[in-house]
Each structure stands twice: as structure tokens, then as C-alpha cells.
Amino acid sequence: MPKLTELTITAGEVEVLLKTMDAKSATGPDKIPLSLRASDLPIDFKCAAVTPIPKDGDRTKFKNWRPISVTSLVGKVLEKHVRNKMAMFFEANNTLPDSQHGFRNARSCTTMLMRTLDDWSAALDNQSGAHVNVVFLDWAKAFDKVPHQRLLTKLQHYGVDGAALKMAKKNFLVGRSQFVRFNGACSESCEVPSGVIQGSVLGPLLFNVFVADLPSVVQTNLVQYADDCTVYNQIRSEDDVDALQEDLARIDVWCTNNGMKLNAKKCVVMDVTRARQPCTPHFTVGGAALEYVATQRLLGVHISSDLRWNHHVDVQRKNAARTLGFAARNLHSCSNRVKRIAYLSLVKPKLFYGNPAWHPLTKTNIEKKCRVQNRALYFIYGRHVPPPAQQKLLSVPAQLVYNDLTFFKKCLEGVTDYDAMSRITLGRVHRSNDPLHPRLQQPPARTDLGKNVFDYRVVKFWNDIPPVMKTCSVAQFIPLCKEYVISSF
């Protein structure tokens, strides 16, 4: 006799069933759709299961665990709808500052890193012995401390009102509860008095709105990725030092006025320079002196004060090799296809994360990456490694070029919100050139550091690609670019 042992549901089947439901039928216990008209969601939608995720540091201390909330799956569908509507409204009205790169359409960690690293590299390339003092700020439990009433006031100030404001207040801020789930045990639920929910769909956008007025108090340079804030200034005189210190004081006042607090012990300063003599003026936050560091991790990239990448490549290589070893131990009996997927999803991102923003530069650093990839090829194929065209895996040099070209193409087409052409100019059209696609002119560069930045590197690669790749869409460009770099590098 046939047996029914499993029930599977596809997205298409759910869509068909939803479309066939009677929208005029009475509301159920969840009070949908009445709850939407009343801007009040079911109570289950407002309760989150908090899973503690360890951060760096001593795991026996509560402060070194990050609370990530898991909310109702059905509720997330509605939350995404609210988030999309609000995000479109804020982007259309330029509510979010240009300095904010976190959780925004067409922006990413890479765009923020590009902005900062290109600025610092340009300063050091333009002037011999230049110094850029960079302060990496750290907020104490930023997402958890956001005062609800202050956030609601800002939402209303930026144009969110009526039912939309009521929806945000009653369902995503006030009246929420949570419980902790850890090692199979659950705590009792309790009310959430402040903060926006980490791990939620709407939380990061609400936080971005809350800090949207922070750049207005900064007169030097500020870049943000949600709660990651970096302030910097090129130091030419005591006035530049004073300007940066005054900005730190104004940021501290802003925090006090908005119920936030800087963690002075985790705020550090770096003197970005290649000069022999350091420039280390005294900076304070909330009366506490800031410590100078030679390296600092920013959005997953380990930045050295001389903007060389030896340390970062070593960290990447170790992390990638450790992950590859884990995969090799657990997947040794799997098919080549499974091993290849494991490499592409687990190991490769660790080798090339944020790559357009930085470049290994030296032959030694590139060889370190190559050794990890060669181990990966042996893990996948054994001793009989096919040629690159059959592997469909790019060599390390080819991958670096591919990442640069695809990022540049996305910038040109508006898929990525970054002005990659700000320092690039159009060259003269010669008879041998295609008049419809004039060659690009590299920006001026005085040092090897200046010649290693993205806009200088990518021009040579872009000028050499076939004309058809310059005019096609991004979707068409990606496979063409892969074929091109496999055959060329």
C-alpha cells in the first residue's frame, strides 16, 4: 500500500493557496487583516527568542555575548513589507546621510572600506610623510540602548506619521517581549524596555534613522556602517588635531543627548602613515585617553597603520586554511561536486572578502593565497586536477581581476552606489581606438601605494576587455568576465 511519509511545501504552492483564500472571511485568532488596519499585530509576532552568539573575548562574561533575536517567520513577511516601504521613503527623501553604508540598498561593507581606504591612500600618496589620524569608535550595546521615545520623535521628524508611526511604535518598539533560548533551555519572557531588535528585519533600518543626524555634528570625516563609526582627519597642523578632538567631544555630547554611550576602553586611534616619525597627538573620549594601535579590524578587514596587507593576508590565510581543514576532515568521502560547493561557500569568501577595497600587492602575499587554493584543489580533485577552464575555478590572480572588474561594472551601471569614476578621466581617442568606447585615463599616482588603489588598478583591466563587455548588462557581464579572466590570467 502506498504511504505518505513526508509533507513538503514549495513557495509556489504557498503563493497559489494565498491567492485562493477568501479575503472577506472573518478574522481568526491572529486578527488578520483587522490587525493591519488597527496597526496592531498578533502578540506572537511581538515575542522574540534570543539566542546568545559569542563575540571576541572571555565567554564567561555576559558582555562578550551578542543577543540575536529570532522572531515569528510569518511576522517577518510583514516586517519586510514595512521595512521596504520605509526604506524607499527614506532613500527618496535623502533621510540617511551619505556617510552611512550599513543595511542600505546598493551599499555594503566593501563600499565603506573603499571610501576610507581610498581617502587614506590618496592622502599618503599626494604628500610625502603625510599622516591621517583615524579614531575607531565603539558604542556600548548600541542597538540595545536606543530610547524608544527618542527614536519615535526622530521618525516623526523625518516624515513617518499616522498609521505608519503607530505601526512602528506598537509592533516593533513598544509592547515587545523576549526570552532567552540556550542549550535547549528557555527562560521566562520579559518586556523589552529599550533598543531595536538585533537579528530582526526592521531593526537595522530603525537604528540608521536614529543615528542619521550624527554626521551633522562632525566637521572632519565620518564613515558609518550601522553602529560602526570611524572618524578621521589628515594632520597637517595643530588646527587639524584640534578639529578632530572637537569632533570627538561633539560626538560624546550627541551620545549623552540621545541616551547612548561610547565605550572609551574600546575606542582606539591609529596614525595612518608611512613616515618614519609618528604623529600621535593626545585624543580623549569622555575624559578617557585613547590608545594608539598599529593594526585594527574594521568590518572584517585588518588594517595596518602603513596600509600594507601582510598582516591581513596572514589572518585570512590562517582562517581559510582552518576552514579548509575542517571541510577536508568531514567531507573526505563526498563527491567532487560537494567538495567544490564547500570550497566556494566556506573557504573562498575568507580569501577574497572585501577584495576590491584592498589588494595583496606583493608576490609573496599572492603566493600565500595560492597555497591555500592549491590545497583546496587537491581536496576537491585529488592528484588529477583538471585545467582551469574545466574546473570553472579562477586562479588567485584571475579572481582578483574578476572582483575588480565586476565591482567597477556594477558601479558604472548603478547597481553599486559608489562613485568609481571620481578620479578617472576619459583619454584621447586615437584612430586605433573604438570612438564609442574611449580608453580610460588612470588617476595620477606618485607612489606604489597610490598605484595599488582600486581606481588606478581597474583602469588597465577595463581598457583591455573586449568592447562587447563594456556595453552589456551586469547579468551578461559576469559570465563573460569569468571566461575572459580564465583565458587571460
Coordinates of C-alpha atoms in Angstrom, one line a residue:
M1 CA 0.0 0.0 0.0
P2 CA 1.4 3.5 -0.9
K3 CA 2.4 5.5 2.1
L4 CA 2.6 9.3 2.8
T5 CA 5.6 9.8 4.9
E6 CA 6.7 13.4 4.2
L7 CA 4.9 16.7 3.7
T8 CA 6.8 19.3 1.6
I9 CA 5.7 22.8 0.7
T10 CA 7.1 24.9 -2.0
A11 CA 7.0 28.7 -2.3
G12 CA 4.8 28.4 -5.5
E13 CA 2.2 26.2 -3.7
V14 CA 2.0 28.8 -0.8
E15 CA 1.5 31.6 -3.3
V16 CA -1.3 29.7 -5.0
L17 CA -3.0 28.9 -1.7
L18 CA -2.8 32.5 -0.5
K19 CA -4.3 33.8 -3.7
T20 CA -7.3 31.4 -3.4
M21 CA -8.1 32.4 0.2
D22 CA -11.3 34.4 0.8
A23 CA -10.2 37.9 1.8
K24 CA -13.7 38.7 3.1
S25 CA -13.8 35.8 5.6
A26 CA -13.9 36.6 9.3
T27 CA -10.6 37.2 11.2
G28 CA -9.0 34.3 13.1
P29 CA -7.3 34.4 16.5
D30 CA -4.4 36.4 14.9
K31 CA -6.9 39.1 13.9
I32 CA -5.5 39.4 10.4
P33 CA -6.4 41.5 8.4
L34 CA -8.1 43.6 11.1
S35 CA -4.8 43.8 13.0
L36 CA -3.2 45.6 10.0
R37 CA -6.0 48.2 9.8
A38 CA -5.6 48.8 13.5
S39 CA -1.8 48.9 13.3
D40 CA -1.7 46.2 16.0
L41 CA -0.1 42.8 15.2
P42 CA -0.8 39.4 17.0
I43 CA 1.0 39.1 20.3
D44 CA 3.1 36.1 18.9
F45 CA 4.6 38.4 16.3
K46 CA 6.0 40.6 19.1
C47 CA 7.8 37.9 21.0
A48 CA 11.4 37.1 20.2
A49 CA 13.6 34.1 21.1
V50 CA 17.0 35.5 21.9
T51 CA 20.0 33.3 21.1
P52 CA 23.3 34.4 22.6
I53 CA 26.1 34.5 20.0
P54 CA 29.7 34.7 21.3
K55 CA 31.9 37.7 20.4
D56 CA 35.6 38.0 20.8
G57 CA 36.8 37.8 24.4
D58 CA 36.2 35.9 27.6
R59 CA 33.0 33.8 27.1
T60 CA 32.4 33.6 30.8
K61 CA 31.4 37.3 30.8
F62 CA 28.0 38.4 29.6
K63 CA 29.3 41.4 27.8
N64 CA 31.1 39.2 25.3
W65 CA 27.8 37.6 24.0
R66 CA 25.6 39.2 21.3
P67 CA 21.9 38.8 21.7
I68 CA 20.4 37.7 18.3
S69 CA 16.6 37.6 18.2
V70 CA 14.6 35.0 16.2
T71 CA 11.1 36.3 15.5
S72 CA 8.0 34.9 14.0
L73 CA 8.5 33.6 10.5
V74 CA 5.1 34.8 9.3
G75 CA 5.7 38.1 11.1
K76 CA 8.9 38.6 9.2
V77 CA 7.0 38.7 6.0
L78 CA 5.0 41.7 7.2
E79 CA 8.1 43.2 8.8
K80 CA 9.9 43.0 5.4
H81 CA 7.0 44.8 3.8
V82 CA 7.1 47.6 6.4
R83 CA 10.9 47.8 6.1
N84 CA 10.8 48.1 2.3
K85 CA 8.2 50.8 2.4
M86 CA 10.1 52.8 5.0
A87 CA 13.5 52.3 3.2
M88 CA 12.1 53.6 -0.1
F89 CA 10.6 56.6 1.7
F90 CA 13.9 57.4 3.5
E91 CA 16.0 57.0 0.4
A92 CA 13.6 59.1 -1.7
N93 CA 13.8 61.9 0.8
N94 CA 17.6 61.6 1.5
T95 CA 17.0 61.0 5.1
L96 CA 20.0 58.8 5.6
P97 CA 23.4 60.5 5.3
D98 CA 25.9 59.7 2.6
S99 CA 28.3 58.5 5.3
Q100 CA 26.0 55.6 6.2
H101 CA 26.8 52.4 4.3
G102 CA 25.2 49.8 6.6
F103 CA 22.0 47.9 5.6
R104 CA 21.3 50.2 2.6
N105 CA 20.4 49.2 -1.0
A106 CA 23.4 49.1 -3.3
R107 CA 25.8 49.7 -0.4
S108 CA 27.9 47.3 1.6
C109 CA 31.0 46.8 3.8
T110 CA 33.0 47.0 0.6
T111 CA 31.7 50.4 -0.3
M112 CA 32.6 51.7 3.2
L113 CA 36.0 50.2 3.1
M114 CA 36.6 51.6 -0.4
R115 CA 35.7 55.1 0.8
T116 CA 38.0 55.1 3.8
L117 CA 41.0 53.2 2.3
D118 CA 41.0 55.3 -0.9
D119 CA 40.9 58.5 1.1
W120 CA 43.8 57.5 3.3
S121 CA 45.8 56.1 0.4
A122 CA 45.3 59.3 -1.6
A123 CA 46.4 61.4 1.4
L124 CA 49.6 59.4 1.8
D125 CA 50.3 59.3 -2.0
N126 CA 49.7 63.0 -2.5
Q127 CA 52.2 64.2 0.2
S128 CA 55.4 62.6 1.4
G129 CA 55.3 62.0 5.1
A130 CA 51.6 62.6 5.4
H131 CA 49.6 61.5 8.5
V132 CA 46.0 60.6 8.8
N133 CA 44.7 60.2 12.4
V134 CA 41.8 57.7 12.5
V135 CA 39.6 57.1 15.5
F136 CA 37.6 53.9 15.6
L137 CA 34.6 54.5 17.9
D138 CA 32.8 51.8 19.8
W139 CA 29.3 52.2 21.3
A140 CA 28.4 50.3 24.4
K141 CA 25.5 48.0 23.4
A142 CA 24.3 50.4 20.7
F143 CA 21.3 48.5 19.4
D144 CA 20.1 47.7 22.9
K145 CA 20.3 51.2 24.3
V146 CA 18.2 53.1 21.7
P147 CA 15.5 55.0 23.7
H148 CA 12.1 54.2 22.1
Q149 CA 10.6 57.7 22.6
R150 CA 13.6 59.4 21.2
L151 CA 13.5 57.2 18.1
L152 CA 9.8 57.8 17.6
T153 CA 10.4 61.5 17.8
K154 CA 13.0 61.2 15.1
L155 CA 10.8 59.0 12.9
Q156 CA 8.1 61.7 13.1
H157 CA 10.6 64.4 12.4
Y158 CA 11.7 62.6 9.2
G159 CA 8.1 62.3 8.0
V160 CA 6.8 59.0 9.4
D161 CA 3.4 59.7 10.9
G162 CA -0.2 58.5 11.2
A163 CA -0.8 54.7 10.9
A164 CA 2.9 54.1 9.8
L165 CA 4.2 55.7 13.0
K166 CA 1.6 53.8 15.0
M167 CA 2.6 50.5 13.4
A168 CA 6.3 51.1 14.2
K169 CA 5.6 52.1 17.8
K170 CA 3.0 49.4 18.8
N171 CA 4.6 46.5 17.0
F172 CA 8.4 47.0 16.6
L173 CA 9.3 49.0 19.6
V174 CA 6.8 49.2 22.5
G175 CA 5.0 46.1 23.9
R176 CA 7.6 43.6 22.7
S177 CA 8.8 40.7 24.8
Q178 CA 11.6 38.2 24.6
F179 CA 13.0 35.1 26.2
V180 CA 16.5 33.5 26.1
R181 CA 16.9 30.1 24.4
F182 CA 20.3 28.4 25.1
N183 CA 21.4 24.8 25.1
G184 CA 17.8 23.6 24.7
A185 CA 16.5 25.5 27.7
C186 CA 14.3 28.6 27.7
S187 CA 14.0 31.4 30.2
E188 CA 10.8 33.2 31.2
S189 CA 9.7 36.0 28.9
C190 CA 10.2 39.7 29.9
E191 CA 9.3 43.1 28.4
V192 CA 11.8 44.9 26.2
P193 CA 12.1 48.4 27.6
S194 CA 14.5 49.9 25.0
G195 CA 16.6 49.2 21.9
V196 CA 15.9 47.9 18.5
I197 CA 16.0 44.1 17.9
Q198 CA 19.2 42.6 16.7
G199 CA 18.5 39.9 14.2
S200 CA 15.2 41.5 13.1
V201 CA 14.5 42.8 9.6
L202 CA 13.5 46.3 10.6
G203 CA 15.9 46.8 13.5
P204 CA 19.0 48.0 11.4
L205 CA 16.9 50.5 9.4
L206 CA 15.4 51.9 12.6
F207 CA 19.0 52.3 14.1
N208 CA 20.2 54.0 10.9
V209 CA 17.3 56.5 11.3
F210 CA 18.2 57.0 14.9
V211 CA 21.9 58.0 14.1
A212 CA 21.0 59.8 10.9
D213 CA 21.7 63.2 12.5
L214 CA 25.1 62.2 13.9
P215 CA 27.1 63.4 10.8
S216 CA 25.6 66.9 11.3
V217 CA 27.8 67.4 14.4
V218 CA 31.0 66.2 12.7
Q219 CA 33.2 68.6 10.7
T220 CA 36.1 66.4 9.8
N221 CA 35.4 63.0 8.1
L222 CA 32.9 60.3 9.3
V223 CA 32.0 56.9 7.8
Q224 CA 29.4 54.6 9.3
Y225 CA 28.3 51.0 8.9
A226 CA 25.2 51.0 11.2
D227 CA 26.9 51.3 14.7
D228 CA 30.5 51.1 13.4
C229 CA 31.7 54.7 13.3
T230 CA 35.1 55.9 12.1
V231 CA 36.2 59.5 12.3
Y232 CA 39.4 60.7 10.7
N233 CA 41.4 63.8 9.6
Q234 CA 44.6 64.4 7.8
I235 CA 47.0 66.1 10.2
R236 CA 49.0 69.0 8.8
S237 CA 49.0 71.3 11.8
E238 CA 47.7 71.6 15.4
D239 CA 44.5 73.0 14.0
D240 CA 43.8 69.6 12.4
V241 CA 44.4 67.9 15.7
D242 CA 42.0 70.3 17.5
A243 CA 39.4 69.8 14.8
L244 CA 39.4 66.0 15.3
Q245 CA 39.3 66.4 19.1
E246 CA 36.4 68.8 18.9
D247 CA 34.5 66.4 16.8
L248 CA 35.1 63.6 19.4
A249 CA 33.7 66.0 22.0
R250 CA 30.7 66.8 19.9
I251 CA 30.0 63.1 19.3
D252 CA 30.2 62.5 23.0
V253 CA 27.7 65.2 23.6
W254 CA 25.4 63.8 20.9
C255 CA 25.6 60.4 22.7
T256 CA 24.6 61.9 26.0
N257 CA 21.7 63.8 24.4
N258 CA 20.5 60.6 22.7
G259 CA 20.8 58.1 25.6
M260 CA 23.8 56.4 24.0
K261 CA 27.3 55.8 25.5
L262 CA 30.7 55.4 23.9
N263 CA 32.8 52.5 25.3
A264 CA 36.0 54.5 25.8
K265 CA 38.1 51.4 26.6
K266 CA 37.4 50.0 23.1
C267 CA 37.8 53.3 21.2
V268 CA 41.2 53.4 19.7
V269 CA 43.2 55.7 17.4
M270 CA 45.6 54.9 14.6
D271 CA 48.2 57.1 12.9
V272 CA 48.0 56.0 9.2
T273 CA 51.3 56.9 7.7
R274 CA 54.5 55.7 6.0
A275 CA 56.6 58.4 7.6
R276 CA 59.5 57.4 9.8
Q277 CA 58.4 59.7 12.6
P278 CA 54.9 59.0 14.1
C279 CA 52.3 61.7 14.7
T280 CA 50.5 60.7 17.9
P281 CA 48.7 63.6 19.5
H282 CA 46.6 63.1 22.6
F283 CA 42.9 62.4 22.0
T284 CA 40.2 61.8 24.6
V285 CA 36.6 60.5 24.6
G286 CA 34.6 61.4 27.7
G287 CA 37.8 62.3 29.5
A288 CA 39.5 59.0 28.8
A289 CA 42.7 59.0 26.8
L290 CA 42.6 56.9 23.6
E291 CA 45.2 54.2 23.0
Y292 CA 47.2 54.1 19.7
V293 CA 47.2 50.8 17.8
A294 CA 49.3 49.6 14.9
T295 CA 46.5 47.3 13.5
Q296 CA 42.8 47.5 13.8
R297 CA 40.0 45.3 12.5
L298 CA 37.4 47.2 10.5
L299 CA 34.4 45.3 9.1
G300 CA 36.4 42.1 8.9
V301 CA 39.5 43.7 7.3
H302 CA 42.7 44.0 9.4
I303 CA 44.1 47.4 8.6
S304 CA 47.8 48.2 9.4
S305 CA 48.9 51.8 10.0
D306 CA 51.2 51.7 6.9
L307 CA 48.4 50.4 4.7
R308 CA 50.3 47.3 3.9
W309 CA 48.4 44.0 3.8
N310 CA 50.9 41.4 5.1
H311 CA 49.1 41.0 8.5
H312 CA 45.6 40.9 6.9
V313 CA 46.7 38.3 4.3
D314 CA 48.2 36.1 7.1
V315 CA 44.9 36.3 9.1
Q316 CA 42.9 35.5 6.0
R317 CA 45.2 32.6 5.1
K318 CA 45.0 31.1 8.6
N319 CA 41.2 31.4 8.7
A320 CA 40.8 29.9 5.2
A321 CA 43.2 27.1 5.9
R322 CA 41.5 26.2 9.2
T323 CA 38.1 26.1 7.5
L324 CA 39.5 24.0 4.6
G325 CA 41.0 21.6 7.1
F326 CA 37.6 21.2 8.8
A327 CA 35.9 20.6 5.4
A328 CA 38.6 18.0 4.4
R329 CA 38.1 16.1 7.7
N330 CA 34.4 15.9 7.4
L331 CA 33.8 15.7 3.6
H332 CA 36.7 13.4 2.5
S333 CA 34.2 10.7 1.3
C334 CA 31.9 13.1 -0.5
S335 CA 31.7 13.8 -4.3
N336 CA 33.8 16.4 -6.1
R337 CA 30.7 18.4 -6.5
V338 CA 30.0 18.6 -2.8
K339 CA 33.7 19.4 -2.0
R340 CA 33.6 22.1 -4.6
I341 CA 30.5 23.7 -3.1
A342 CA 32.1 23.6 0.3
Y343 CA 35.2 25.4 -1.0
L344 CA 33.1 28.1 -2.8
S345 CA 30.8 28.7 0.1
L346 CA 33.1 28.3 3.1
V347 CA 36.7 28.8 2.1
K348 CA 36.8 31.2 -0.9
P349 CA 34.9 34.0 0.9
K350 CA 37.6 34.1 3.6
L351 CA 40.3 34.5 1.0
F352 CA 38.7 37.3 -1.1
Y353 CA 36.3 39.2 1.3
G354 CA 36.3 42.9 0.5
N355 CA 38.9 42.4 -2.2
P356 CA 38.2 45.5 -4.4
A357 CA 38.8 47.7 -1.4
W358 CA 42.3 46.3 -0.8
H359 CA 44.8 44.3 -2.8
P360 CA 47.6 41.8 -1.7
L361 CA 50.0 43.8 -3.9
T362 CA 53.2 41.8 -3.3
K363 CA 54.0 38.5 -4.9
T364 CA 54.6 36.9 -1.5
N365 CA 51.1 37.7 -0.3
I366 CA 49.5 36.4 -3.5
E367 CA 51.5 33.2 -3.2
K368 CA 50.1 32.7 0.3
K369 CA 46.6 32.7 -1.1
C370 CA 47.7 30.5 -3.9
R371 CA 48.9 27.8 -1.5
V372 CA 45.5 27.7 0.2
Q373 CA 43.8 27.4 -3.1
N374 CA 46.1 24.7 -4.3
R375 CA 45.3 22.7 -1.2
A376 CA 41.6 23.2 -1.9
L377 CA 42.1 21.9 -5.5
Y378 CA 43.8 18.8 -4.1
F379 CA 41.0 18.4 -1.6
I380 CA 38.4 18.5 -4.4
Y381 CA 40.1 16.6 -7.2
G382 CA 42.9 14.7 -5.6
R383 CA 46.1 14.3 -7.7
H384 CA 44.3 14.7 -11.1
V385 CA 43.5 18.4 -11.1
P386 CA 41.9 19.5 -14.4
P387 CA 42.9 22.7 -16.2
P388 CA 41.2 26.0 -15.0
A389 CA 38.8 26.0 -17.9
Q390 CA 37.3 22.7 -16.8
Q391 CA 37.4 23.5 -13.1
K392 CA 35.5 26.7 -13.6
L393 CA 37.6 27.9 -10.6
L394 CA 39.6 31.1 -11.0
S395 CA 43.2 31.3 -10.1
V396 CA 44.1 33.8 -7.4
P397 CA 45.4 36.5 -9.8
A398 CA 42.3 35.9 -12.1
Q399 CA 40.0 36.2 -9.1
L400 CA 41.5 39.5 -8.0
V401 CA 41.0 40.9 -11.5
Y402 CA 37.5 39.5 -11.8
N403 CA 36.5 41.1 -8.5
D404 CA 37.8 44.5 -9.6
L405 CA 36.1 44.4 -13.0
T406 CA 32.7 43.2 -11.7
F407 CA 32.7 45.8 -8.9
F408 CA 33.6 48.5 -11.4
K409 CA 30.9 47.4 -13.8
K410 CA 28.3 47.4 -11.0
C411 CA 29.3 50.9 -10.1
L412 CA 29.0 52.2 -13.7
E413 CA 25.5 50.6 -14.0
G414 CA 24.3 52.0 -10.7
V415 CA 23.9 48.5 -9.1
T416 CA 26.5 49.5 -6.5
D417 CA 26.3 53.0 -5.0
Y418 CA 29.9 54.1 -5.2
D419 CA 31.5 56.8 -7.4
A420 CA 34.2 54.8 -9.0
M421 CA 34.8 57.4 -11.7
S422 CA 35.5 60.3 -9.3
R423 CA 39.3 60.4 -10.2
I424 CA 39.2 58.6 -13.5
T425 CA 39.1 60.6 -16.8
L426 CA 38.5 59.8 -20.4
G427 CA 41.6 59.5 -22.5
R428 CA 42.1 60.9 -26.0
V429 CA 40.5 58.9 -28.9
H430 CA 43.1 57.6 -31.3
R431 CA 42.4 56.1 -34.7
S432 CA 43.2 52.7 -33.3
N433 CA 40.7 53.1 -30.5
D434 CA 37.0 52.4 -30.6
P435 CA 35.5 56.0 -30.7
L436 CA 32.4 54.7 -28.9
H437 CA 34.4 53.4 -26.1
P438 CA 37.4 55.7 -25.4
R439 CA 40.1 54.4 -23.2
L440 CA 40.0 55.5 -19.5
Q441 CA 42.9 57.5 -18.1
Q442 CA 44.4 56.4 -14.8
P443 CA 44.4 59.0 -12.0
P444 CA 47.7 60.5 -11.0
A445 CA 49.8 58.4 -8.6
R446 CA 53.2 59.2 -7.1
T447 CA 53.9 56.1 -5.1
D448 CA 53.3 52.3 -5.2
L449 CA 50.6 52.9 -2.6
G450 CA 48.8 55.2 -5.0
K451 CA 49.2 52.7 -7.8
N452 CA 47.6 50.0 -5.8
V453 CA 44.3 51.7 -5.1
F454 CA 41.2 50.4 -6.9
D455 CA 40.6 53.2 -9.4
Y456 CA 44.2 53.1 -10.6
R457 CA 44.3 49.2 -10.9
V458 CA 40.9 48.8 -12.6
V459 CA 41.5 51.2 -15.4
K460 CA 44.2 49.0 -17.0
F461 CA 42.0 45.9 -16.7
W462 CA 38.9 47.8 -18.1
N463 CA 40.8 49.2 -21.1
D464 CA 41.9 45.7 -22.1
I465 CA 38.5 43.9 -22.1
P466 CA 36.5 43.4 -25.4
P467 CA 34.1 46.3 -26.3
V468 CA 31.1 43.9 -26.0
M469 CA 31.7 43.6 -22.3
K470 CA 31.6 47.3 -21.8
T471 CA 28.1 47.7 -23.2
C472 CA 26.4 44.6 -21.9
S473 CA 24.2 44.4 -18.8
V474 CA 25.7 43.3 -15.4
A475 CA 24.0 39.9 -15.7
Q476 CA 25.6 39.3 -19.1
F477 CA 28.9 40.8 -17.9
I478 CA 29.5 38.3 -15.1
P479 CA 29.8 35.1 -17.1
L480 CA 31.7 36.9 -19.9
C481 CA 34.1 38.4 -17.4
K482 CA 34.7 34.9 -15.9
E483 CA 35.6 33.5 -19.3
Y484 CA 37.8 36.4 -20.1
V485 CA 39.9 36.2 -16.9
I486 CA 40.2 32.4 -17.2
S487 CA 41.8 32.8 -20.6
S488 CA 43.8 35.9 -19.8
F489 CA 45.3 35.4 -16.3

